[in-house]
mmCIF file with all atom_site columns, C-alpha atoms in Angstrom:
data_model
loop_
_atom_site.group_PDB
_atom_site.id
_atom_site.type_symbol
_atom_site.label_atom_id
_atom_site.label_alt_id
_atom_site.label_comp_id
_atom_site.label_asym_id
_atom_site.label_entity_id
_atom_site.label_seq_id
_atom_site.pdbx_PDB_ins_code
_atom_site.Cartn_x
_atom_site.Cartn_y
_atom_site.Cartn_z
_atom_site.occupancy
_atom_site.B_iso_or_equiv
_atom_site.pdbx_formal_charge
_atom_site.auth_seq_id
_atom_site.auth_comp_id
_atom_site.auth_asym_id
_atom_site.auth_atom_id
_atom_site.pdbx_PDB_model_num
ATOM 1   C CA . MET Z 1 1  ? 0.000  0.000  0.000   1.00 47.00 ? 1  MET Z CA 1
ATOM 2   C CA . ALA Z 1 2  ? 1.301  3.471  -0.834  1.00 53.00 ? 2  ALA Z CA 1
ATOM 3   C CA . GLY Z 1 3  ? 0.993  4.663  2.756   1.00 62.00 ? 3  GLY Z CA 1
ATOM 4   C CA . ASP Z 1 4  ? 2.774  1.508  4.111   1.00 73.00 ? 4  ASP Z CA 1
ATOM 5   C CA . PHE Z 1 5  ? 5.960  3.294  5.172   1.00 84.00 ? 5  PHE Z CA 1
ATOM 6   C CA . ARG Z 1 6  ? 8.115  2.148  8.044   1.00 93.00 ? 6  ARG Z CA 1
ATOM 7   C CA . TYR Z 1 7  ? 11.364 3.305  9.562   1.00 95.00 ? 7  TYR Z CA 1
ATOM 8   C CA . ASP Z 1 8  ? 13.474 2.134  12.493  1.00 96.00 ? 8  ASP Z CA 1
ATOM 9   C CA . ILE Z 1 9  ? 15.977 4.467  14.153  1.00 96.00 ? 9  ILE Z CA 1
ATOM 10  C CA . VAL Z 1 10 ? 18.713 1.879  14.700  1.00 97.00 ? 10 VAL Z CA 1
ATOM 11  C CA . GLU Z 1 11 ? 21.085 4.334  16.382  1.00 97.00 ? 11 GLU Z CA 1
ATOM 12  C CA . GLU Z 1 12 ? 20.646 7.952  17.506  1.00 97.00 ? 12 GLU Z CA 1
ATOM 13  C CA . ILE Z 1 13 ? 24.136 9.287  16.813  1.00 97.00 ? 13 ILE Z CA 1
ATOM 14  C CA . GLY Z 1 14 ? 23.692 12.919 17.717  1.00 97.00 ? 14 GLY Z CA 1
ATOM 15  C CA . VAL Z 1 15 ? 21.995 16.314 17.497  1.00 98.00 ? 15 VAL Z CA 1
ATOM 16  C CA . LEU Z 1 16 ? 23.379 19.053 15.229  1.00 98.00 ? 16 LEU Z CA 1
ATOM 17  C CA . SER Z 1 17 ? 21.026 21.787 16.440  1.00 98.00 ? 17 SER Z CA 1
ATOM 18  C CA . GLU Z 1 18 ? 17.649 22.504 17.984  1.00 98.00 ? 18 GLU Z CA 1
ATOM 19  C CA . ASN Z 1 19 ? 15.276 25.254 16.885  1.00 96.00 ? 19 ASN Z CA 1
ATOM 20  C CA . ALA Z 1 20 ? 12.877 27.407 18.920  1.00 96.00 ? 20 ALA Z CA 1
ATOM 21  C CA . LYS Z 1 21 ? 10.016 24.930 18.371  1.00 95.00 ? 21 LYS Z CA 1
ATOM 22  C CA . GLY Z 1 22 ? 12.094 22.064 19.758  1.00 96.00 ? 22 GLY Z CA 1
ATOM 23  C CA . TRP Z 1 23 ? 12.688 20.433 16.386  1.00 97.00 ? 23 TRP Z CA 1
ATOM 24  C CA . ARG Z 1 24 ? 16.158 18.927 16.202  1.00 98.00 ? 24 ARG Z CA 1
ATOM 25  C CA . LYS Z 1 25 ? 18.439 18.379 13.224  1.00 98.00 ? 25 LYS Z CA 1
ATOM 26  C CA . GLU Z 1 26 ? 19.951 14.952 13.869  1.00 98.00 ? 26 GLU Z CA 1
ATOM 27  C CA . LEU Z 1 27 ? 22.399 12.391 12.527  1.00 98.00 ? 27 LEU Z CA 1
ATOM 28  C CA . ASN Z 1 28 ? 20.919 8.911  12.942  1.00 98.00 ? 28 ASN Z CA 1
ATOM 29  C CA . LEU Z 1 29 ? 21.348 5.438  11.531  1.00 98.00 ? 29 LEU Z CA 1
ATOM 30  C CA . ILE Z 1 30 ? 17.970 4.468  10.089  1.00 97.00 ? 30 ILE Z CA 1
ATOM 31  C CA . SER Z 1 31 ? 16.508 1.406  8.386   1.00 97.00 ? 31 SER Z CA 1
ATOM 32  C CA . TRP Z 1 32 ? 13.818 2.439  5.903   1.00 95.00 ? 32 TRP Z CA 1
ATOM 33  C CA . ASN Z 1 33 ? 11.146 -0.208 5.236   1.00 95.00 ? 33 ASN Z CA 1
ATOM 34  C CA . GLY Z 1 34 ? 13.385 -2.933 6.638   1.00 94.00 ? 34 GLY Z CA 1
ATOM 35  C CA . ALA Z 1 35 ? 16.301 -2.179 4.291   1.00 96.00 ? 35 ALA Z CA 1
ATOM 36  C CA . THR Z 1 36 ? 19.945 -2.015 5.368   1.00 97.00 ? 36 THR Z CA 1
ATOM 37  C CA . PRO Z 1 37 ? 20.370 0.929  7.762   1.00 97.00 ? 37 PRO Z CA 1
ATOM 38  C CA . LYS Z 1 38 ? 21.805 4.127  6.286   1.00 98.00 ? 38 LYS Z CA 1
ATOM 39  C CA . TYR Z 1 39 ? 23.097 7.283  7.896   1.00 98.00 ? 39 TYR Z CA 1
ATOM 40  C CA . ASP Z 1 40 ? 20.490 10.013 7.830   1.00 97.00 ? 40 ASP Z CA 1
ATOM 41  C CA . ILE Z 1 41 ? 20.521 13.766 8.411   1.00 97.00 ? 41 ILE Z CA 1
ATOM 42  C CA . ARG Z 1 42 ? 17.138 15.493 8.876   1.00 97.00 ? 42 ARG Z CA 1
ATOM 43  C CA . GLU Z 1 43 ? 15.002 17.508 11.228  1.00 97.00 ? 43 GLU Z CA 1
ATOM 44  C CA . TRP Z 1 44 ? 12.726 15.772 13.715  1.00 97.00 ? 44 TRP Z CA 1
ATOM 45  C CA . ALA Z 1 45 ? 9.884  16.906 15.952  1.00 97.00 ? 45 ALA Z CA 1
ATOM 46  C CA . PRO Z 1 46 ? 10.719 16.696 19.680  1.00 94.00 ? 46 PRO Z CA 1
ATOM 47  C CA . GLU Z 1 47 ? 9.357  13.135 20.146  1.00 93.00 ? 47 GLU Z CA 1
ATOM 48  C CA . HIS Z 1 48 ? 10.269 11.986 16.626  1.00 93.00 ? 48 HIS Z CA 1
ATOM 49  C CA . GLU Z 1 49 ? 6.552  12.022 15.831  1.00 92.00 ? 49 GLU Z CA 1
ATOM 50  C CA . LYS Z 1 50 ? 7.214  14.048 12.629  1.00 95.00 ? 50 LYS Z CA 1
ATOM 51  C CA . MET Z 1 51 ? 10.204 14.358 10.302  1.00 96.00 ? 51 MET Z CA 1
ATOM 52  C CA . GLY Z 1 52 ? 11.385 16.946 7.785   1.00 94.00 ? 52 GLY Z CA 1
ATOM 53  C CA . LYS Z 1 53 ? 13.132 16.502 4.442   1.00 90.00 ? 53 LYS Z CA 1
ATOM 54  C CA . GLY Z 1 54 ? 16.622 15.118 4.678   1.00 93.00 ? 54 GLY Z CA 1
ATOM 55  C CA . VAL Z 1 55 ? 19.294 13.024 3.058   1.00 96.00 ? 55 VAL Z CA 1
ATOM 56  C CA . THR Z 1 56 ? 20.474 9.448  3.504   1.00 97.00 ? 56 THR Z CA 1
ATOM 57  C CA . LEU Z 1 57 ? 24.171 8.624  3.278   1.00 97.00 ? 57 LEU Z CA 1
ATOM 58  C CA . THR Z 1 58 ? 26.184 5.425  3.054   1.00 97.00 ? 58 THR Z CA 1
ATOM 59  C CA . LYS Z 1 59 ? 29.263 5.007  5.274   1.00 97.00 ? 59 LYS Z CA 1
ATOM 60  C CA . GLU Z 1 60 ? 31.463 5.817  2.272   1.00 97.00 ? 60 GLU Z CA 1
ATOM 61  C CA . GLU Z 1 61 ? 29.510 9.004  1.554   1.00 98.00 ? 61 GLU Z CA 1
ATOM 62  C CA . LEU Z 1 62 ? 29.763 10.078 5.188   1.00 97.00 ? 62 LEU Z CA 1
ATOM 63  C CA . GLU Z 1 63 ? 33.531 9.438  5.109   1.00 96.00 ? 63 GLU Z CA 1
ATOM 64  C CA . ALA Z 1 64 ? 33.809 11.528 1.933   1.00 97.00 ? 64 ALA Z CA 1
ATOM 65  C CA . LEU Z 1 65 ? 31.745 14.262 3.582   1.00 97.00 ? 65 LEU Z CA 1
ATOM 66  C CA . LYS Z 1 66 ? 34.010 14.331 6.633   1.00 96.00 ? 66 LYS Z CA 1
ATOM 67  C CA . LYS Z 1 67 ? 37.066 14.829 4.380   1.00 95.00 ? 67 LYS Z CA 1
ATOM 68  C CA . LEU Z 1 68 ? 35.342 17.703 2.576   1.00 96.00 ? 68 LEU Z CA 1
ATOM 69  C CA . ILE Z 1 69 ? 34.606 19.588 5.804   1.00 94.00 ? 69 ILE Z CA 1
ATOM 70  C CA . SER Z 1 70 ? 37.804 21.587 6.033   1.00 86.00 ? 70 SER Z CA 1
ATOM 71  C CA . PHE Z 1 71 ? 37.250 23.512 9.284   1.00 81.00 ? 71 PHE Z CA 1
ATOM 72  C CA . MET X 1 1  ? 4.596  34.100 -7.502  1.00 46.00 ? 1  MET X CA 1
ATOM 73  C CA . ALA X 1 2  ? 4.589  30.641 -5.981  1.00 52.00 ? 2  ALA X CA 1
ATOM 74  C CA . GLY X 1 3  ? 7.032  29.220 -8.544  1.00 62.00 ? 3  GLY X CA 1
ATOM 75  C CA . ASP X 1 4  ? 9.466  32.186 -8.085  1.00 73.00 ? 4  ASP X CA 1
ATOM 76  C CA . PHE X 1 5  ? 12.296 30.102 -6.627  1.00 84.00 ? 5  PHE X CA 1
ATOM 77  C CA . ARG X 1 6  ? 15.955 30.949 -7.097  1.00 92.00 ? 6  ARG X CA 1
ATOM 78  C CA . TYR X 1 7  ? 19.205 29.412 -5.922  1.00 95.00 ? 7  TYR X CA 1
ATOM 79  C CA . ASP X 1 8  ? 22.863 30.268 -6.471  1.00 96.00 ? 8  ASP X CA 1
ATOM 80  C CA . ILE X 1 9  ? 25.575 27.642 -5.960  1.00 96.00 ? 9  ILE X CA 1
ATOM 81  C CA . VAL X 1 10 ? 28.117 29.949 -4.333  1.00 97.00 ? 10 VAL X CA 1
ATOM 82  C CA . GLU X 1 11 ? 30.731 27.220 -3.954  1.00 97.00 ? 11 GLU X CA 1
ATOM 83  C CA . GLU X 1 12 ? 30.885 23.622 -5.193  1.00 97.00 ? 12 GLU X CA 1
ATOM 84  C CA . ILE X 1 13 ? 32.722 21.991 -2.289  1.00 97.00 ? 13 ILE X CA 1
ATOM 85  C CA . GLY X 1 14 ? 32.736 18.384 -3.382  1.00 97.00 ? 14 GLY X CA 1
ATOM 86  C CA . VAL X 1 15 ? 31.066 15.180 -4.549  1.00 98.00 ? 15 VAL X CA 1
ATOM 87  C CA . LEU X 1 16 ? 30.165 12.413 -2.075  1.00 98.00 ? 16 LEU X CA 1
ATOM 88  C CA . SER X 1 17 ? 29.121 9.871  -4.686  1.00 98.00 ? 17 SER X CA 1
ATOM 89  C CA . GLU X 1 18 ? 27.761 9.402  -8.192  1.00 98.00 ? 18 GLU X CA 1
ATOM 90  C CA . ASN X 1 19 ? 25.059 6.913  -9.201  1.00 95.00 ? 19 ASN X CA 1
ATOM 91  C CA . ALA X 1 20 ? 24.627 4.923  -12.417 1.00 96.00 ? 20 ALA X CA 1
ATOM 92  C CA . LYS X 1 21 ? 22.449 7.673  -13.953 1.00 95.00 ? 21 LYS X CA 1
ATOM 93  C CA . GLY X 1 22 ? 25.152 10.283 -13.372 1.00 96.00 ? 22 GLY X CA 1
ATOM 94  C CA . TRP X 1 23 ? 23.352 11.981 -10.497 1.00 97.00 ? 23 TRP X CA 1
ATOM 95  C CA . ARG X 1 24 ? 25.799 13.176 -7.865  1.00 98.00 ? 24 ARG X CA 1
ATOM 96  C CA . LYS X 1 25 ? 25.353 13.616 -4.115  1.00 98.00 ? 25 LYS X CA 1
ATOM 97  C CA . GLU X 1 26 ? 27.187 16.854 -3.363  1.00 98.00 ? 26 GLU X CA 1
ATOM 98  C CA . LEU X 1 27 ? 28.200 19.236 -0.597  1.00 98.00 ? 27 LEU X CA 1
ATOM 99  C CA . ASN X 1 28 ? 27.765 22.815 -1.801  1.00 98.00 ? 28 ASN X CA 1
ATOM 100 C CA . LEU X 1 29 ? 27.409 26.290 -0.361  1.00 98.00 ? 29 LEU X CA 1
ATOM 101 C CA . ILE X 1 30 ? 24.090 27.613 -1.682  1.00 97.00 ? 30 ILE X CA 1
ATOM 102 C CA . SER X 1 31 ? 22.146 30.857 -1.389  1.00 97.00 ? 31 SER X CA 1
ATOM 103 C CA . TRP X 1 32 ? 18.419 30.188 -1.580  1.00 95.00 ? 32 TRP X CA 1
ATOM 104 C CA . ASN X 1 33 ? 16.320 33.099 -2.888  1.00 95.00 ? 33 ASN X CA 1
ATOM 105 C CA . GLY X 1 34 ? 19.128 35.542 -2.195  1.00 94.00 ? 34 GLY X CA 1
ATOM 106 C CA . ALA X 1 35 ? 19.455 34.613 1.493   1.00 96.00 ? 35 ALA X CA 1
ATOM 107 C CA . THR X 1 36 ? 22.770 34.072 3.312   1.00 97.00 ? 36 THR X CA 1
ATOM 108 C CA . PRO X 1 37 ? 24.478 31.018 1.790   1.00 97.00 ? 37 PRO X CA 1
ATOM 109 C CA . LYS X 1 38 ? 24.143 27.760 3.716   1.00 98.00 ? 38 LYS X CA 1
ATOM 110 C CA . TYR X 1 39 ? 25.900 24.427 3.365   1.00 98.00 ? 39 TYR X CA 1
ATOM 111 C CA . ASP X 1 40 ? 23.771 21.944 1.459   1.00 97.00 ? 40 ASP X CA 1
ATOM 112 C CA . ILE X 1 41 ? 23.854 18.198 0.950   1.00 97.00 ? 41 ILE X CA 1
ATOM 113 C CA . ARG X 1 42 ? 21.652 16.782 -1.836  1.00 97.00 ? 42 ARG X CA 1
ATOM 114 C CA . GLU X 1 43 ? 21.614 14.896 -5.086  1.00 97.00 ? 43 GLU X CA 1
ATOM 115 C CA . TRP X 1 44 ? 21.929 16.728 -8.392  1.00 97.00 ? 44 TRP X CA 1
ATOM 116 C CA . ALA X 1 45 ? 21.397 15.769 -12.013 1.00 97.00 ? 45 ALA X CA 1
ATOM 117 C CA . PRO X 1 46 ? 24.635 15.760 -14.077 1.00 94.00 ? 46 PRO X CA 1
ATOM 118 C CA . GLU X 1 47 ? 24.329 19.403 -15.217 1.00 93.00 ? 47 GLU X CA 1
ATOM 119 C CA . HIS X 1 48 ? 22.589 20.594 -12.041 1.00 93.00 ? 48 HIS X CA 1
ATOM 120 C CA . GLU X 1 49 ? 19.409 20.942 -14.105 1.00 92.00 ? 49 GLU X CA 1
ATOM 121 C CA . LYS X 1 50 ? 17.430 19.002 -11.457 1.00 95.00 ? 50 LYS X CA 1
ATOM 122 C CA . MET X 1 51 ? 17.864 18.481 -7.702  1.00 96.00 ? 51 MET X CA 1
ATOM 123 C CA . GLY X 1 52 ? 16.697 15.907 -5.178  1.00 94.00 ? 52 GLY X CA 1
ATOM 124 C CA . LYS X 1 53 ? 15.608 16.311 -1.570  1.00 90.00 ? 53 LYS X CA 1
ATOM 125 C CA . GLY X 1 54 ? 18.354 17.353 0.773   1.00 93.00 ? 54 GLY X CA 1
ATOM 126 C CA . VAL X 1 55 ? 19.276 19.248 3.889   1.00 96.00 ? 55 VAL X CA 1
ATOM 127 C CA . THR X 1 56 ? 20.757 22.687 4.552   1.00 97.00 ? 56 THR X CA 1
ATOM 128 C CA . LEU X 1 57 ? 23.280 23.167 7.349   1.00 97.00 ? 57 LEU X CA 1
ATOM 129 C CA . THR X 1 58 ? 24.820 26.184 9.039   1.00 97.00 ? 58 THR X CA 1
ATOM 130 C CA . LYS X 1 59 ? 28.591 26.220 9.665   1.00 97.00 ? 59 LYS X CA 1
ATOM 131 C CA . GLU X 1 60 ? 27.955 25.320 13.306  1.00 97.00 ? 60 GLU X CA 1
ATOM 132 C CA . GLU X 1 61 ? 25.775 22.363 12.311  1.00 97.00 ? 61 GLU X CA 1
ATOM 133 C CA . LEU X 1 62 ? 28.426 21.127 9.881   1.00 97.00 ? 62 LEU X CA 1
ATOM 134 C CA . GLU X 1 63 ? 31.075 21.421 12.616  1.00 96.00 ? 63 GLU X CA 1
ATOM 135 C CA . ALA X 1 64 ? 28.843 19.441 14.987  1.00 97.00 ? 64 ALA X CA 1
ATOM 136 C CA . LEU X 1 65 ? 28.296 16.846 12.244  1.00 97.00 ? 65 LEU X CA 1
ATOM 137 C CA . LYS X 1 66 ? 32.042 16.455 11.697  1.00 96.00 ? 66 LYS X CA 1
ATOM 138 C CA . LYS X 1 67 ? 32.543 15.752 15.423  1.00 95.00 ? 67 LYS X CA 1
ATOM 139 C CA . LEU X 1 68 ? 29.796 13.118 15.374  1.00 96.00 ? 68 LEU X CA 1
ATOM 140 C CA . ILE X 1 69 ? 31.381 11.198 12.499  1.00 94.00 ? 69 ILE X CA 1
ATOM 141 C CA . SER X 1 70 ? 33.613 8.890  14.509  1.00 86.00 ? 70 SER X CA 1
ATOM 142 C CA . PHE X 1 71 ? 35.339 6.899  11.736  1.00 81.00 ? 71 PHE X CA 1
#
């Protein structure tokens, strides 16, 4: 079913920031619909009841990202 | 106008990966609608003619992200 969407936050790695409404931008390891977990950067409502747009990253992509961050 | 959406890629920092269709996941510094540029992680079509969902990050958020990446 189109609405049959599941995710499991396998590991909460950390919070990048929190806004005035309590939403937090987080780095997590998430399994989407039972697939292999991927790193994930997005905003979440305080109790994770809602999520914003974000991006998923493999370990290799996250390693490449770390090298690119030059400060 | 609703569709009046503008972005300027101020700096192309680097590519995290490229998929079979030539789309690249990139870290860029982007000004959205003339606002202060923010770091940005998302997928782009080969000539940047289309973009995927992604996430914008301040410098502080990117610094926090770098610290969280432990490998």
